[in-house]
Short mmCIF file of C-alpha atoms and ligand atoms in Angstrom, two decimals:
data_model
loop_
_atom_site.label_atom_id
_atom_site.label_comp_id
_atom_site.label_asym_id
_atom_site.label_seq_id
_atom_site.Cartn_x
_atom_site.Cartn_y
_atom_site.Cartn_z
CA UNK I 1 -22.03 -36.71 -0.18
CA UNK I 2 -23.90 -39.27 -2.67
CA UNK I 3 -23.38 -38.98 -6.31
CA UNK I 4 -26.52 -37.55 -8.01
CA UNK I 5 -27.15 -41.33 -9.31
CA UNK I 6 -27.02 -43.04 -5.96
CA UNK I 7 -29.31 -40.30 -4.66
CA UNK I 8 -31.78 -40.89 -6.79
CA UNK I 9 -31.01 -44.81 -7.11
CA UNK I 10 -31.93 -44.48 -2.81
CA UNK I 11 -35.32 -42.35 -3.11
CA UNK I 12 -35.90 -45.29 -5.65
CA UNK I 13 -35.74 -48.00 -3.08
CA UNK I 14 -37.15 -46.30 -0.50
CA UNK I 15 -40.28 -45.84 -1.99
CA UNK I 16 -40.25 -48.97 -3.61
CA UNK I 17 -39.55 -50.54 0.03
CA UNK I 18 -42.87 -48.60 1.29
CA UNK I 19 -45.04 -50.19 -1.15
CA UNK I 20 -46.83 -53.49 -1.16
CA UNK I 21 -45.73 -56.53 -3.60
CA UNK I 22 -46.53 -56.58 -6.89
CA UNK I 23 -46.93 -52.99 -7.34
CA UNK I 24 -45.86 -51.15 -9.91
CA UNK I 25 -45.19 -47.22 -9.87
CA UNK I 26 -45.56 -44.68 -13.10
CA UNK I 27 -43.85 -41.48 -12.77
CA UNK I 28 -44.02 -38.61 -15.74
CA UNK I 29 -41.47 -36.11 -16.50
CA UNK I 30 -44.32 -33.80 -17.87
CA UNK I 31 -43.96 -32.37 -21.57
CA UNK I 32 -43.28 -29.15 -22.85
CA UNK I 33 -45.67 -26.31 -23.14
CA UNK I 34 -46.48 -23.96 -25.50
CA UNK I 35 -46.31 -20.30 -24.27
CA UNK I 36 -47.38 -18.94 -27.57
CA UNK I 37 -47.19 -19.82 -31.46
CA UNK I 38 -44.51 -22.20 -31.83
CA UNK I 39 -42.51 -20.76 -28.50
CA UNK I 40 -42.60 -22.98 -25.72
CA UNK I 41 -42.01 -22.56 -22.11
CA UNK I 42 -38.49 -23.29 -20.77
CA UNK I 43 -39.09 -26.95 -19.88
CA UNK I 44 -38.97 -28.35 -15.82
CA UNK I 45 -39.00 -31.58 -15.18
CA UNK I 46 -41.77 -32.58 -12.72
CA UNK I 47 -40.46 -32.71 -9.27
CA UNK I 48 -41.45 -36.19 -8.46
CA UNK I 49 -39.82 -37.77 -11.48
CA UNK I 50 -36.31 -35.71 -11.24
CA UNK I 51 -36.78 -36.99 -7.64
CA UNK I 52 -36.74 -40.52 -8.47
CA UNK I 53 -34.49 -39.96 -11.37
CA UNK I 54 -32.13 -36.74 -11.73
CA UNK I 55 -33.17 -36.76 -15.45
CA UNK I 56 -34.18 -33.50 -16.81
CA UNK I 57 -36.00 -34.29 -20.44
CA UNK I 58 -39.35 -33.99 -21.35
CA UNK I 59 -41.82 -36.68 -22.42
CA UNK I 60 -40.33 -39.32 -20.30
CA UNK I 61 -42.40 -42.25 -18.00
CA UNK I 62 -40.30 -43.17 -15.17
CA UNK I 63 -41.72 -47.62 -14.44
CA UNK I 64 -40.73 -49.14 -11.41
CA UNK I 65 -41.59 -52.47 -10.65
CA UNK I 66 -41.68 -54.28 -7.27
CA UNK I 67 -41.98 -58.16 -7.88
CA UNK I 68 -39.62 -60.77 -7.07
CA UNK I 69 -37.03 -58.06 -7.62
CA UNK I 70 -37.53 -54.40 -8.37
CA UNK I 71 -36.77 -53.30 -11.37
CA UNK I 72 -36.33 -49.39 -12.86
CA UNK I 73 -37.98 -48.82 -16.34
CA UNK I 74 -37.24 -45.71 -18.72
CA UNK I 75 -39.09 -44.51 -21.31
CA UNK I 76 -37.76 -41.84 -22.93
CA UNK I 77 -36.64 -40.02 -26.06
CA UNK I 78 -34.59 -42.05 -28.58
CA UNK I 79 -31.55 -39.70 -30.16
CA UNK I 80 -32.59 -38.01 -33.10
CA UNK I 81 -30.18 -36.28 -35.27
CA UNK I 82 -32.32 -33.69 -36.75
CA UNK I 83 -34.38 -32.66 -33.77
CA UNK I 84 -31.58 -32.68 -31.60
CA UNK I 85 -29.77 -30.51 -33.79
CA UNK I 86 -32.86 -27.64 -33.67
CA UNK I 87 -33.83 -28.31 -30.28
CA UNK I 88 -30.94 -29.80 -28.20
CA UNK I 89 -29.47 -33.36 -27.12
CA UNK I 90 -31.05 -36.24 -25.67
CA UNK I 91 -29.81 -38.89 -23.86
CA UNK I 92 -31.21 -41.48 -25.83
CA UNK I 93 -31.81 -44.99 -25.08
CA UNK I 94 -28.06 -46.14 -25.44
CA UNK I 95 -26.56 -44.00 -23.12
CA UNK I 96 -29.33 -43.97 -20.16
CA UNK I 97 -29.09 -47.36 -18.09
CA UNK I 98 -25.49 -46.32 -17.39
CA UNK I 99 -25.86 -42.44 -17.07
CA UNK I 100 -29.09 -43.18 -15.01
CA UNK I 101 -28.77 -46.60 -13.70
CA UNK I 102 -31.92 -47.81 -14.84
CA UNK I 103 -32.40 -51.22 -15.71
CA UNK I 104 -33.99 -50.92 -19.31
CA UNK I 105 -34.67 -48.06 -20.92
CA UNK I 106 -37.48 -48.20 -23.66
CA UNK I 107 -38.19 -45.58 -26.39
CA UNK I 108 -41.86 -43.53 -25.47
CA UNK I 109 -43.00 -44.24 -28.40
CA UNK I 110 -43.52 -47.65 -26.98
CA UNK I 111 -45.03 -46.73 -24.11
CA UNK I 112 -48.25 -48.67 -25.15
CA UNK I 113 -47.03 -51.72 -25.46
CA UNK I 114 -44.13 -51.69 -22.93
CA UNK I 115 -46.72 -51.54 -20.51
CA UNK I 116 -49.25 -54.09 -21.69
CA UNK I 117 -45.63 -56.29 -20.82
CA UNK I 118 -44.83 -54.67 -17.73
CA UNK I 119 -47.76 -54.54 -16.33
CA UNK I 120 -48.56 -58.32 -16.81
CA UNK I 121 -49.21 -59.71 -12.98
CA UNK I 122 -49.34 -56.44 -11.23
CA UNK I 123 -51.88 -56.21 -8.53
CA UNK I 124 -51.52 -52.54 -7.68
CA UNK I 125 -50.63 -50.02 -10.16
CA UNK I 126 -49.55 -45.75 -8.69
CA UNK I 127 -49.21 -43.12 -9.74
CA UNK I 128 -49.96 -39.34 -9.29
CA UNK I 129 -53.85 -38.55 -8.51
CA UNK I 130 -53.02 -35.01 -8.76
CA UNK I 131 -52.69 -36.10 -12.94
CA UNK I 132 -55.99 -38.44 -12.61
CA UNK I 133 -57.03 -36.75 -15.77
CA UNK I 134 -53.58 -37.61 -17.82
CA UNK I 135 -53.53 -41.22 -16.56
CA UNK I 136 -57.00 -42.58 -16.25
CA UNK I 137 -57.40 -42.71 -20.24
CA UNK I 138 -54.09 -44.67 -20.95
CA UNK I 139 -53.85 -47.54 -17.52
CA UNK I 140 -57.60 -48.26 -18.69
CA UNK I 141 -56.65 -49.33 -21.65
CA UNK I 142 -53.59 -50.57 -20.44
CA UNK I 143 -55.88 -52.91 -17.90
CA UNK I 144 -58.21 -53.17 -20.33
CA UNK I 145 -55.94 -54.94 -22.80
CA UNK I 146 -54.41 -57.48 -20.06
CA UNK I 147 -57.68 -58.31 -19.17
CA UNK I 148 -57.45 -59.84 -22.68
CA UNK I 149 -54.87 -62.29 -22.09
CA UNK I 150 -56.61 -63.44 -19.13
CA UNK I 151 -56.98 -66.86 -20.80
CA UNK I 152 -53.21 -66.73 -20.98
CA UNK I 153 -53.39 -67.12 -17.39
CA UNK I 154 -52.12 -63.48 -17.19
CA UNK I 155 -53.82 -61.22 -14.33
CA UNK I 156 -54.21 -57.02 -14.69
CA UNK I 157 -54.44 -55.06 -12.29
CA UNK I 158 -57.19 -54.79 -9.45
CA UNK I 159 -56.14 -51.79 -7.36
CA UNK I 160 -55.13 -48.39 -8.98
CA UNK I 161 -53.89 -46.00 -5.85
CA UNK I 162 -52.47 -42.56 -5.42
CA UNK I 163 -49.21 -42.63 -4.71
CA UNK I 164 -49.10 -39.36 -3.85
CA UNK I 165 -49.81 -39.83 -0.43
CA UNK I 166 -46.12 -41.96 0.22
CA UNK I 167 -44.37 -40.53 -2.13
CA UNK I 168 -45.15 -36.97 -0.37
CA UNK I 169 -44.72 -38.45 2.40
CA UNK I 170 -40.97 -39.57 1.37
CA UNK I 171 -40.59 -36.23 -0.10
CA UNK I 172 -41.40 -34.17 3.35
CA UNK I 173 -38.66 -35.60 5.12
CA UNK I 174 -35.02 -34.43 3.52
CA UNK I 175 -31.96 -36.51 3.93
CA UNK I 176 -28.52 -35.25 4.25
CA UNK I 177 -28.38 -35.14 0.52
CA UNK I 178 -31.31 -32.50 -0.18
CA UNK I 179 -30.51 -30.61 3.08
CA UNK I 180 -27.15 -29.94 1.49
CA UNK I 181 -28.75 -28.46 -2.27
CA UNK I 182 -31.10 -26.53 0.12
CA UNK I 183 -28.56 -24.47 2.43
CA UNK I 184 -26.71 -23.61 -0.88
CA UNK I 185 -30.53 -22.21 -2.98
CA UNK I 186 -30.89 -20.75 0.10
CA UNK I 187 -27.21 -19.40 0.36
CA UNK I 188 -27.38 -17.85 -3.24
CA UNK I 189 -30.82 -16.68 -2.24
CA UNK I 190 -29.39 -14.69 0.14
CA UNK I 191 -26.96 -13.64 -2.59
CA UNK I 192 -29.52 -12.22 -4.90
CA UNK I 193 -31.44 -10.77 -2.41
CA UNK I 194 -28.44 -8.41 -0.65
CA UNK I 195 -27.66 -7.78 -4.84
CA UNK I 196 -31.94 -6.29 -4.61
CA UNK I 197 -30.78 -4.34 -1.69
CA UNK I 198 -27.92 -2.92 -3.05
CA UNK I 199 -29.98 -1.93 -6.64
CA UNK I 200 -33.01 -0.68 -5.37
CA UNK I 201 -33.12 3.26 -5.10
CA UNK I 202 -35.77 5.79 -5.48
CA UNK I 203 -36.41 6.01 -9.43
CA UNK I 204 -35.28 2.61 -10.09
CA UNK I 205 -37.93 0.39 -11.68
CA UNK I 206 -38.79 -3.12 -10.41
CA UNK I 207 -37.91 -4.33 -12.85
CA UNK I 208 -33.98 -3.38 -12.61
CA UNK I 209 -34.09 -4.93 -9.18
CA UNK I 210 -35.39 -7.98 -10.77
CA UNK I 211 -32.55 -8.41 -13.27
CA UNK I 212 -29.81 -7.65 -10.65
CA UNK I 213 -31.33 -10.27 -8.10
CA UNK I 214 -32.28 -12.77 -10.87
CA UNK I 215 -28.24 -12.10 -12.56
CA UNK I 216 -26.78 -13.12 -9.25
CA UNK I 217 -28.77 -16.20 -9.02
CA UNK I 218 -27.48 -16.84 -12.83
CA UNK I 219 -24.03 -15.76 -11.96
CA UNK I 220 -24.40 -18.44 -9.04
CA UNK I 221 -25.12 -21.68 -10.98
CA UNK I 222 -28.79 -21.61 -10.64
CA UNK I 223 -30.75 -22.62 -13.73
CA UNK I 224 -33.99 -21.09 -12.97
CA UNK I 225 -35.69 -19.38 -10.46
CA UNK I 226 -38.12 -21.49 -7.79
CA UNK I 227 -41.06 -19.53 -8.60
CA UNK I 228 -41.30 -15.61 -10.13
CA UNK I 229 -39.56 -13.24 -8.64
CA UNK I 230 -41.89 -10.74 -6.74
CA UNK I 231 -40.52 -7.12 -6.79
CA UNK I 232 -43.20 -5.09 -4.97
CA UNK I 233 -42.52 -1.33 -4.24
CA UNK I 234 -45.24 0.90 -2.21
CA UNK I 235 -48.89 -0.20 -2.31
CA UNK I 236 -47.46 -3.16 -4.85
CA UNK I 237 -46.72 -4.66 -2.18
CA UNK I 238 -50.06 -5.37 -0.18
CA UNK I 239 -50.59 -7.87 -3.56
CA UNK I 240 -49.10 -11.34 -2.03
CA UNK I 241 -48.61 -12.15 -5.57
CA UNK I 242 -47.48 -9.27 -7.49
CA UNK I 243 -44.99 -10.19 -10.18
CA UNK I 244 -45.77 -7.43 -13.09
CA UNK I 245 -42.51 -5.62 -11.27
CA UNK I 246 -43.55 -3.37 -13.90
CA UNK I 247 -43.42 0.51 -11.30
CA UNK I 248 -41.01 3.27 -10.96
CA UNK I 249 -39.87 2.78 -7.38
CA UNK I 250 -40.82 6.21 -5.56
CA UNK I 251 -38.98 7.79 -2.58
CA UNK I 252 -40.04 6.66 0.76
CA UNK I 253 -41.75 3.30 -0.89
CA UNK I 254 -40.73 -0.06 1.08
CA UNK I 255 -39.60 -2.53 -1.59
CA UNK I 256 -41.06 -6.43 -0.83
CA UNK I 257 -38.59 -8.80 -2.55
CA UNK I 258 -39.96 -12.44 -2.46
CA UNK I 259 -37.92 -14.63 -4.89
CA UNK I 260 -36.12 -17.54 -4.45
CA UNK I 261 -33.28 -19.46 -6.50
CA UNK I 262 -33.52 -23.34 -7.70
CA UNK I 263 -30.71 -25.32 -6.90
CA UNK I 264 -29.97 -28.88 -7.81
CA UNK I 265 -34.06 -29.53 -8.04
CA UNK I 266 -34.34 -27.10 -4.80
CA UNK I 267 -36.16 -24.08 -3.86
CA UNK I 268 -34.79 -21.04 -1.85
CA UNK I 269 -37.53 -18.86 -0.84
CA UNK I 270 -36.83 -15.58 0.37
CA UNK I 271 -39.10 -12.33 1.34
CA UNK I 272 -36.95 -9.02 2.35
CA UNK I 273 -38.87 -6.14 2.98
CA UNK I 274 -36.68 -2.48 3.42
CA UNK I 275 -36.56 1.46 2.41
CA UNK I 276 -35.49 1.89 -1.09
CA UNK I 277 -34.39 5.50 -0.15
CA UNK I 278 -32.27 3.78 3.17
CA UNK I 279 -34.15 4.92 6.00
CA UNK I 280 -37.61 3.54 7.15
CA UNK I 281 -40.23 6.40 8.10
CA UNK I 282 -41.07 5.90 11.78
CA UNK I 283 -44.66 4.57 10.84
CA UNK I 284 -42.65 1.82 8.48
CA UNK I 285 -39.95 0.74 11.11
CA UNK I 286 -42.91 0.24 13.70
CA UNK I 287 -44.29 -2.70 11.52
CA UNK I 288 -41.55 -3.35 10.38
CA UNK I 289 -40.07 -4.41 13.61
CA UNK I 290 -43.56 -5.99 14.97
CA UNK I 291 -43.67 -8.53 11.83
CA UNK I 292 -40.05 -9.37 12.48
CA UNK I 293 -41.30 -10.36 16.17
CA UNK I 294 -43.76 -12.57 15.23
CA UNK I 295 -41.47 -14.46 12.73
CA UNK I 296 -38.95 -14.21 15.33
CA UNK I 297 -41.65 -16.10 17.46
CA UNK I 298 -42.32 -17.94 15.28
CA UNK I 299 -39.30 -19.51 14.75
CA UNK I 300 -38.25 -19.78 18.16
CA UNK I 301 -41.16 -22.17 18.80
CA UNK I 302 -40.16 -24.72 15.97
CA UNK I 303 -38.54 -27.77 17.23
CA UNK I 304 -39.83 -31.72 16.99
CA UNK I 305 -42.67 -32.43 18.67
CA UNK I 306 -44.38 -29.23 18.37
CA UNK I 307 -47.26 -28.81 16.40
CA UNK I 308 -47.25 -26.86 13.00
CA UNK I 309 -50.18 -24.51 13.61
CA UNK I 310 -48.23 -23.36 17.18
CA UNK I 311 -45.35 -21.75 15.02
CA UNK I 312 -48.52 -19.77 13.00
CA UNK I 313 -50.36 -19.00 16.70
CA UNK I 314 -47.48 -17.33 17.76
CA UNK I 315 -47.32 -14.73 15.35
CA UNK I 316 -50.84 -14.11 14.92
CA UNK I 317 -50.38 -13.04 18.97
CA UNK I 318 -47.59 -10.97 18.76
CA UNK I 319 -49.30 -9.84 15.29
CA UNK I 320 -52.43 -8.85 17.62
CA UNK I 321 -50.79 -7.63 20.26
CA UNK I 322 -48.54 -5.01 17.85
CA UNK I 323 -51.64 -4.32 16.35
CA UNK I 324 -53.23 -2.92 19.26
CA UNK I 325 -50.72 -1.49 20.60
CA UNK I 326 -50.30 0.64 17.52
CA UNK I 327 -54.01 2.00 17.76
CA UNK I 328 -55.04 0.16 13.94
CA UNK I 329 -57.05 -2.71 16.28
CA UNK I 330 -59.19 -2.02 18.91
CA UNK I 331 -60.53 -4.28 21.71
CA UNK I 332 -59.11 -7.04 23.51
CA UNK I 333 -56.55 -9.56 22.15
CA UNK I 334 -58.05 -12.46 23.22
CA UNK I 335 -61.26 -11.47 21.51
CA UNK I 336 -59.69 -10.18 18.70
CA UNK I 337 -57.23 -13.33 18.54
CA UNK I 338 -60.58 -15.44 18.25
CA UNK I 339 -62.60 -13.17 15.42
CA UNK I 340 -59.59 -13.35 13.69
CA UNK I 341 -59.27 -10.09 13.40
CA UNK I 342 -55.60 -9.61 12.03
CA UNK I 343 -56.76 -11.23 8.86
CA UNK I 344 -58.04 -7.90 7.37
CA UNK I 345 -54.01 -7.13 7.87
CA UNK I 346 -52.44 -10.82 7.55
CA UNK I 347 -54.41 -12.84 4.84
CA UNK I 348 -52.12 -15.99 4.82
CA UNK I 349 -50.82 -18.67 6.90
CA UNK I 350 -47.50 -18.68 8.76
CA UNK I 351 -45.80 -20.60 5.52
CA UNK I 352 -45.27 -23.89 3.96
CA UNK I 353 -43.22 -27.00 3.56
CA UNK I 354 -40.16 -26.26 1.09
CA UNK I 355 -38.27 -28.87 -1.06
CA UNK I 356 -38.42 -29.46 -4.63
CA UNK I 357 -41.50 -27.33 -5.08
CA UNK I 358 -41.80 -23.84 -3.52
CA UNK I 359 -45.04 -24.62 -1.89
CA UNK I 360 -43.37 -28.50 -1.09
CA UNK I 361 -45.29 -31.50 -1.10
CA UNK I 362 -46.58 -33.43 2.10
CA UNK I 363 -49.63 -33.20 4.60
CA UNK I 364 -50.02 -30.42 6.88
CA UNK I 365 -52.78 -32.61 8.99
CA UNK I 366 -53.02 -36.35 9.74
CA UNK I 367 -56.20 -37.33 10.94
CA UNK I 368 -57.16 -34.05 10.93
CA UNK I 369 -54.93 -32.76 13.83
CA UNK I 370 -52.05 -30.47 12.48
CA UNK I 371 -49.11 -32.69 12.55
CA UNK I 372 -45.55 -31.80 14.65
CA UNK I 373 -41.95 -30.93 13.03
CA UNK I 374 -39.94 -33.56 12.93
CA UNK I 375 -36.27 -33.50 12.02
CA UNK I 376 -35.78 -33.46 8.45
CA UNK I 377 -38.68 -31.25 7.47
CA UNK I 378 -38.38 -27.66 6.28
CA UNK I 379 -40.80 -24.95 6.34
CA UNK I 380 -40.84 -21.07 5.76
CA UNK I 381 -41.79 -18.95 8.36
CA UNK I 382 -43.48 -15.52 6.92
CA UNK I 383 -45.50 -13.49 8.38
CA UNK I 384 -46.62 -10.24 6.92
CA UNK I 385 -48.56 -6.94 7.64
CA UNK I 386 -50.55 -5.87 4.29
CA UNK I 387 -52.38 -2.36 5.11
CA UNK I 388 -53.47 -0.76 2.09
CA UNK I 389 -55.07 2.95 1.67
CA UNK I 390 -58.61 0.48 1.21
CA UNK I 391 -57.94 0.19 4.56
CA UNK I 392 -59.95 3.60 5.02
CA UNK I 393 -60.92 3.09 9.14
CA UNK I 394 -57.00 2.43 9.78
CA UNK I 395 -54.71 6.31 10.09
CA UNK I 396 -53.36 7.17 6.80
CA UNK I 397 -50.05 6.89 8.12
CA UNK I 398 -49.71 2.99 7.80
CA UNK I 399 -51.16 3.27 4.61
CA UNK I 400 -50.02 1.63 1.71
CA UNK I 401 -47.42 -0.35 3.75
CA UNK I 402 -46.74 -4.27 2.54
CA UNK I 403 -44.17 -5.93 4.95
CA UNK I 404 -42.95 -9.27 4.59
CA UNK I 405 -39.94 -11.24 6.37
CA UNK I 406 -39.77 -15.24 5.21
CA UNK I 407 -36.92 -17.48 5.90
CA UNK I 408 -36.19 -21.28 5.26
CA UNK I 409 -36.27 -23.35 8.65
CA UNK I 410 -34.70 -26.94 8.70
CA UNK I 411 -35.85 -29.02 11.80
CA UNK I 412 -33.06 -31.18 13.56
CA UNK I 413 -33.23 -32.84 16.01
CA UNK I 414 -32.82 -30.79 18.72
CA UNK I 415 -34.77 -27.70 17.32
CA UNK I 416 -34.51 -25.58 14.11
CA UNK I 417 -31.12 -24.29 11.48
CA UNK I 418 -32.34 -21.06 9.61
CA UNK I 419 -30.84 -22.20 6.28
CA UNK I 420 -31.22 -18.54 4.84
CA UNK I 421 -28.86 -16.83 7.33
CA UNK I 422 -27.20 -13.80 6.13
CA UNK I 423 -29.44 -10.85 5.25
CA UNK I 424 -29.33 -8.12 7.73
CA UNK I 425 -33.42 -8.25 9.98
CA UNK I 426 -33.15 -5.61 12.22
CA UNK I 427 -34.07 -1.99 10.81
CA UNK I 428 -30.62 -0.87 12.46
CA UNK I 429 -28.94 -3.32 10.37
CA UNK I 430 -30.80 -2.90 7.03
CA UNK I 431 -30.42 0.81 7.43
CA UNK I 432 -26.81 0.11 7.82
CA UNK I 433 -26.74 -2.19 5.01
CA UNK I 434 -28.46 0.36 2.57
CA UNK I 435 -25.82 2.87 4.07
CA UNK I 436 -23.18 0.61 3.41
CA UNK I 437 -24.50 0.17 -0.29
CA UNK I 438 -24.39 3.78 -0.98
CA UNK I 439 -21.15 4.61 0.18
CA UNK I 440 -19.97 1.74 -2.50
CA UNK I 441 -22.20 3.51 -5.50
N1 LIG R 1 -42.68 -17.04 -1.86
C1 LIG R 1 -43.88 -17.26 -2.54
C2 LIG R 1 -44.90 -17.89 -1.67
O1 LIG R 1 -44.58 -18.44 -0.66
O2 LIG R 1 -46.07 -17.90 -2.00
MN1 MN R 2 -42.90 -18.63 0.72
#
């Protein structure tokens, strides 16, 4: 395994090698935010920077230069004795070349004129178009003030680009590396999610199944979770995004758990769906069992070469297929496949890339044709069945049911690795689980 320096050191030069001459890249950290008064937000560094860096402070730009030689910039927070002693330690200048292996670290505060040097020559300046806003203002004036030493025989910049497109690009693919901090978020995932299991019972309140899942992912190393927790009992759970967890968890009420723990800069992502009171009602474990087919088919079809939207097709048919056969669609499934007629009952796509960010960065089309796997890539596959009691032309008897089942997919090369093994799928073995779980209490 590479040494967190070395890691980052290689997405460096990979990037760096993907870019023309005379470029020059400008990464932020992000800053903190404040959540209210004088409270902040805990801080997370922006994915792309701890990417390229495996530094974790705010208020940091991350300058790399590709001339004659590439060259890694810093700017960053110089050590200050009084802030750091309210607010916590910095690096500071002195200490990050080596801890970082950058090749000259600057303090921010000289952002301004650190640039108007480094930028001196550089035909093509990137960064982030997703934060056009934040960096229009400052590489204008940047450009704007080497356009002043023009006499100087100094050139600015001509071409300002997004470099989201290749560093997403970059991103998509893992290398042994990230594949490695992803099977162990997902691996203490699974930890916190069996931990839901075992603390969810009839008069429980989301909530408490919150802190036991999120305590395990503590008790496991991980900082933070990837994104908030969703604890969604009954109805709660036909709201994708609940995460109030706020309601009494009632006998007979399926509890959703979608959560996920961060891990080294990685995202587990997660969705268990099972009785709180052990048992699934016969209406539950019927759609219960048909969403677990389609993300069974799902995954089955996921291999290189095979395009992304095929892996979301073959759910939406067994999906269709269930659906009809249960009496809540009528008609043919062809016909129903092509009105898209599940939607009323399956809102959202088949799932997403997963890396740094929950919802990961890279394309999903290229030239408008969904693009293949390819090894390296992972994606979660969830399918879901959302029929709530608004659902008045559908029998009361599915009513109020939310069923998700997500897991984390890694393509290789010769297929797919579920990276979130361990949970018990079937309804034979969550009941068994649950059972086992009581007998312990
Ligand atoms: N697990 C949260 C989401 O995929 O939206
Ligand atoms: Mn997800």
């Amino acid at each position: 395994m590479l040494k967190s320096n070395e890691f980052h050191q290689h997405n460096r030069h990979k990037l760096l090698a993907s870019l023309p001459d005379n470029s020059a890249v400008l990464v932020s950290s992000g800053a903190e935010k404040i959540r209210n008064r004088d409270v902040e937000f805990p801080f997370r560094a922006e994915s792309d920077f701890f990417y390229l860096t495996g530094f974790t402070e705010p208020d940091c730009v991350l300058v790399l230069l590709k001339k004659e030689s590439r060259v890694t910039h810093l700017f960053l927070r110089p050590k200050d004795p009084e802030q750091e002693t309210w607010q916590g330690r910095r690096l500071g200048l002195e200490n990050a070349c080596e801890a970082l292996s950058v090749d000259q670290a600057w303090s921010i505060d000289e952002l301004d004129e650190g640039l108007l040097e480094l930028l001196e020559n550089i035909e093509s300046v990137y960064f982030s178009f997703s934060q056009i806003s934040d960096w229009l203002t400052p590489v204008s004036a940047w450009i704007d003030g080497l356009k002043q030493k023009g006499r100087q025989g100094i050139s600015a910049p001509s071409k300002i680009c997004d470099l989201d497109g290749v560093l997403h690009e970059q991103r998509l693919f893992k290398s042994a590396e990230e594949i490695s901090r992803m099977r162990q978020a997902a691996q203490i995932s699974v930890k916190g999610h069996l931990a839901a299991m075992a603390a969810a019972l009839p008069g429980k309140f989301e909530f408490q199944v919150q802190a036991e899942l999120e305590a395990t992912f503590v008790r496991e190393g991980s900082p933070r979770v990837a994104f908030s927790s969703i604890i969604a009992s009954g109805h709660n759970a036909c709201i994708l995004h609940y995460t109030e967890n706020r309601d009494e968890i009632q006998d007979g009420d399926l509890v959703l758990v979608d959560a996920g723990a961060e891990w080294q800069g990685y995202a587990g992502d997660i969705t268990t769906t099972f009785p709180a009171n052990g048992k699934f009602s016969s209406a539950q474990a019927k759609l219960y069992s048909l969403v677990l087919k389609a993300q069974q088919a799902a995954i089955s079809v996921i291999q290189p070469g095979v395009a992304y939207n095929v892996a979301h097709e073959a759910s939406v048919k067994v999906l269709t297929q269930g659906l009809i056969d249960l009496g809540i669609l009528k008609g043919k499934l062809k016909t129903l496949i092509k009105e898209e007629s599940y939607k009323r009952f399956f809102m959202h796509g088949i799932g997403h890339w997963l890396g740094m960010d929950v919802h990961d960065v890279g394309a999903y089309k290229q030239n408008q044709a969904w693009r293949e796997f390819k090894p390296g890539m992972v994606v979660t596959v969830e399918p879901g069945l959302y029929i709530s009691a608004e659902h008045s032309d559908v029998d009361s008897q599915w009513h109020n049911t939310g069923i998700r089942i997500e897991d984390d997919i890694l393509v290789t090369e010769i297929g797919h690795e579920i990276l979130t093994v361990g949970l018990p799928r079937t309804v034979a073995e969550i009941e068994a689980q649950m059972s086992a779980f009581t007998a312990l209490r």
